[in-house]
Amino acid sequence: MADQKEAPKKGQLNIELDAEIAQGIYSNLAIINHSQSEFVVDFVSIMPGVPKSKVKSRIVLTPQHAKRFLKALHENVTRFEKQNGIIKEQKQPSLPINFGPTGEA
């Protein structure tokens, strides 16, 4: 009976992870914007000496979910630092960011 999948118990969420998504996408820049009803996080991979980059992934969150995500990320960074030591922050050079053509009046 090893072929049978166990049914989720009441209150459990069954989440599938496709092989392609499981590979992940590398990002070393996140650009965050928000409106009254949503937060938009664009993940970008920028490389030294390459003047152009593309958004690799965009995640749209409700304000409530963004706040829960912030809390969960903070808790995970805290746990990581307890196990591995403090993450050293390096001063990042400011980058001029251009999201395509700008409007003219």
PDB file of C-alpha atoms in Angstrom:
ATOM      1  CA  MET A   1       0.000   0.000   0.000  1.00  0.00           C
ATOM      2  CA  ALA A   2       2.977   2.305  -0.447  1.00  0.00           C
ATOM      3  CA  ASP A   3       1.357   3.736  -3.593  1.00  0.00           C
ATOM      4  CA  GLN A   4      -1.454   5.385  -1.649  1.00  0.00           C
ATOM      5  CA  LYS A   5      -1.023   9.024  -0.718  1.00  0.00           C
ATOM      6  CA  GLU A   6      -1.933   9.959   2.797  1.00  0.00           C
ATOM      7  CA  ALA A   7      -4.938  12.247   2.853  1.00  0.00           C
ATOM      8  CA  PRO A   8      -4.362  15.569   4.635  1.00  0.00           C
ATOM      9  CA  LYS A   9      -5.775  15.671   8.134  1.00  0.00           C
ATOM     10  CA  LYS A  10      -8.469  18.190   8.949  1.00  0.00           C
ATOM     11  CA  GLY A  11      -6.941  21.649   9.186  1.00  0.00           C
ATOM     12  CA  GLN A  12      -3.802  20.654   7.244  1.00  0.00           C
ATOM     13  CA  LEU A  13      -2.863  22.249   3.945  1.00  0.00           C
ATOM     14  CA  ASN A  14      -1.409  20.058   1.213  1.00  0.00           C
ATOM     15  CA  ILE A  15       1.164  22.118  -0.725  1.00  0.00           C
ATOM     16  CA  GLU A  16       2.779  20.862  -3.929  1.00  0.00           C
ATOM     17  CA  LEU A  17       6.202  22.021  -5.123  1.00  0.00           C
ATOM     18  CA  ASP A  18       6.921  21.524  -8.823  1.00  0.00           C
ATOM     19  CA  ALA A  19      10.490  20.533  -9.739  1.00  0.00           C
ATOM     20  CA  GLU A  20      10.988  23.723 -11.782  1.00  0.00           C
ATOM     21  CA  ILE A  21       9.899  25.983  -8.920  1.00  0.00           C
ATOM     22  CA  ALA A  22      11.980  23.948  -6.443  1.00  0.00           C
ATOM     23  CA  GLN A  23      15.120  25.012  -8.346  1.00  0.00           C
ATOM     24  CA  GLY A  24      14.573  28.572  -7.162  1.00  0.00           C
ATOM     25  CA  ILE A  25      15.702  31.835  -8.727  1.00  0.00           C
ATOM     26  CA  TYR A  26      18.799  33.682  -7.508  1.00  0.00           C
ATOM     27  CA  SER A  27      18.222  37.280  -6.466  1.00  0.00           C
ATOM     28  CA  ASN A  28      20.584  39.821  -4.956  1.00  0.00           C
ATOM     29  CA  LEU A  29      18.228  42.788  -5.139  1.00  0.00           C
ATOM     30  CA  ALA A  30      14.635  43.210  -4.004  1.00  0.00           C
ATOM     31  CA  ILE A  31      12.660  46.302  -4.942  1.00  0.00           C
ATOM     32  CA  ILE A  32       9.586  46.905  -2.815  1.00  0.00           C
ATOM     33  CA  ASN A  33       6.692  49.201  -3.702  1.00  0.00           C
ATOM     34  CA  HIS A  34       3.262  49.517  -2.158  1.00  0.00           C
ATOM     35  CA  SER A  35      -0.150  51.008  -2.610  1.00  0.00           C
ATOM     36  CA  GLN A  36      -2.984  51.249  -0.119  1.00  0.00           C
ATOM     37  CA  SER A  37      -4.085  47.684  -0.919  1.00  0.00           C
ATOM     38  CA  GLU A  38      -0.942  45.725  -1.817  1.00  0.00           C
ATOM     39  CA  PHE A  39       2.820  45.330  -1.539  1.00  0.00           C
ATOM     40  CA  VAL A  40       4.771  44.429  -4.679  1.00  0.00           C
ATOM     41  CA  VAL A  41       8.196  42.811  -4.314  1.00  0.00           C
ATOM     42  CA  ASP A  42      10.323  42.518  -7.461  1.00  0.00           C
ATOM     43  CA  PHE A  43      13.309  40.166  -7.245  1.00  0.00           C
ATOM     44  CA  VAL A  44      16.228  41.024  -9.508  1.00  0.00           C
ATOM     45  CA  SER A  45      19.630  39.476 -10.161  1.00  0.00           C
ATOM     46  CA  ILE A  46      22.237  42.103 -10.950  1.00  0.00           C
ATOM     47  CA  MET A  47      25.761  41.242 -12.053  1.00  0.00           C
ATOM     48  CA  PRO A  48      28.868  43.438 -11.810  1.00  0.00           C
ATOM     49  CA  GLY A  49      29.692  45.211 -15.044  1.00  0.00           C
ATOM     50  CA  VAL A  50      26.327  44.398 -16.624  1.00  0.00           C
ATOM     51  CA  PRO A  51      24.328  47.623 -16.994  1.00  0.00           C
ATOM     52  CA  LYS A  52      20.959  45.949 -17.585  1.00  0.00           C
ATOM     53  CA  SER A  53      19.003  43.476 -15.450  1.00  0.00           C
ATOM     54  CA  LYS A  54      15.510  42.024 -15.551  1.00  0.00           C
ATOM     55  CA  VAL A  55      12.994  41.334 -12.842  1.00  0.00           C
ATOM     56  CA  LYS A  56      13.173  37.567 -12.324  1.00  0.00           C
ATOM     57  CA  SER A  57      10.091  37.239 -10.134  1.00  0.00           C
ATOM     58  CA  ARG A  58       7.313  39.476  -8.780  1.00  0.00           C
ATOM     59  CA  ILE A  59       5.334  38.697  -5.657  1.00  0.00           C
ATOM     60  CA  VAL A  60       2.186  40.667  -4.770  1.00  0.00           C
ATOM     61  CA  LEU A  61       1.048  40.591  -1.128  1.00  0.00           C
ATOM     62  CA  THR A  62      -1.802  42.059   0.868  1.00  0.00           C
ATOM     63  CA  PRO A  63      -0.618  44.448   3.614  1.00  0.00           C
ATOM     64  CA  GLN A  64      -1.573  41.855   6.245  1.00  0.00           C
ATOM     65  CA  HIS A  65       0.382  39.108   4.503  1.00  0.00           C
ATOM     66  CA  ALA A  66       3.368  41.450   4.031  1.00  0.00           C
ATOM     67  CA  LYS A  67       3.421  42.082   7.781  1.00  0.00           C
ATOM     68  CA  ARG A  68       3.193  38.326   8.554  1.00  0.00           C
ATOM     69  CA  PHE A  69       5.994  37.705   6.022  1.00  0.00           C
ATOM     70  CA  LEU A  70       8.161  40.388   7.671  1.00  0.00           C
ATOM     71  CA  LYS A  71       7.642  38.743  11.074  1.00  0.00           C
ATOM     72  CA  ALA A  72       8.401  35.252   9.725  1.00  0.00           C
ATOM     73  CA  LEU A  73      11.537  36.479   7.915  1.00  0.00           C
ATOM     74  CA  HIS A  74      12.755  38.253  11.061  1.00  0.00           C
ATOM     75  CA  GLU A  75      12.217  35.100  13.148  1.00  0.00           C
ATOM     76  CA  ASN A  76      14.116  32.988  10.602  1.00  0.00           C
ATOM     77  CA  VAL A  77      17.050  35.424  10.380  1.00  0.00           C
ATOM     78  CA  THR A  78      17.232  35.441  14.192  1.00  0.00           C
ATOM     79  CA  ARG A  79      17.305  31.616  14.279  1.00  0.00           C
ATOM     80  CA  PHE A  80      19.936  31.539  11.492  1.00  0.00           C
ATOM     81  CA  GLU A  81      22.176  33.969  13.393  1.00  0.00           C
ATOM     82  CA  LYS A  82      21.862  31.936  16.607  1.00  0.00           C
ATOM     83  CA  GLN A  83      23.098  28.864  14.719  1.00  0.00           C
ATOM     84  CA  ASN A  84      25.638  30.471  12.371  1.00  0.00           C
ATOM     85  CA  GLY A  85      26.671  33.806  13.846  1.00  0.00           C
ATOM     86  CA  ILE A  86      25.710  37.370  13.051  1.00  0.00           C
ATOM     87  CA  ILE A  87      25.192  38.177   9.372  1.00  0.00           C
ATOM     88  CA  LYS A  88      27.565  41.034   8.570  1.00  0.00           C
ATOM     89  CA  GLU A  89      25.999  43.819   6.556  1.00  0.00           C
ATOM     90  CA  GLN A  90      28.173  45.368   3.873  1.00  0.00           C
ATOM     91  CA  LYS A  91      27.672  48.889   2.652  1.00  0.00           C
ATOM     92  CA  GLN A  92      26.074  48.694  -0.767  1.00  0.00           C
ATOM     93  CA  PRO A  93      26.746  51.309  -3.422  1.00  0.00           C
ATOM     94  CA  SER A  94      23.610  53.140  -4.465  1.00  0.00           C
ATOM     95  CA  LEU A  95      22.389  51.962  -7.821  1.00  0.00           C
ATOM     96  CA  PRO A  96      20.430  54.113 -10.244  1.00  0.00           C
ATOM     97  CA  ILE A  97      17.361  52.013 -10.986  1.00  0.00           C
ATOM     98  CA  ASN A  98      15.345  52.562 -14.140  1.00  0.00           C
ATOM     99  CA  PHE A  99      12.121  50.669 -14.801  1.00  0.00           C
ATOM    100  CA  GLY A 100      11.839  51.356 -18.523  1.00  0.00           C
ATOM    101  CA  PRO A 101      10.760  54.509 -20.313  1.00  0.00           C
ATOM    102  CA  THR A 102       9.712  57.495 -18.235  1.00  0.00           C
ATOM    103  CA  GLY A 103       6.690  59.620 -19.032  1.00  0.00           C
ATOM    104  CA  GLU A 104       6.978  63.144 -20.327  1.00  0.00           C
ATOM    105  CA  ALA A 105       4.407  65.874 -19.971  1.00  0.00           C
TER     106      ALA A 105
END
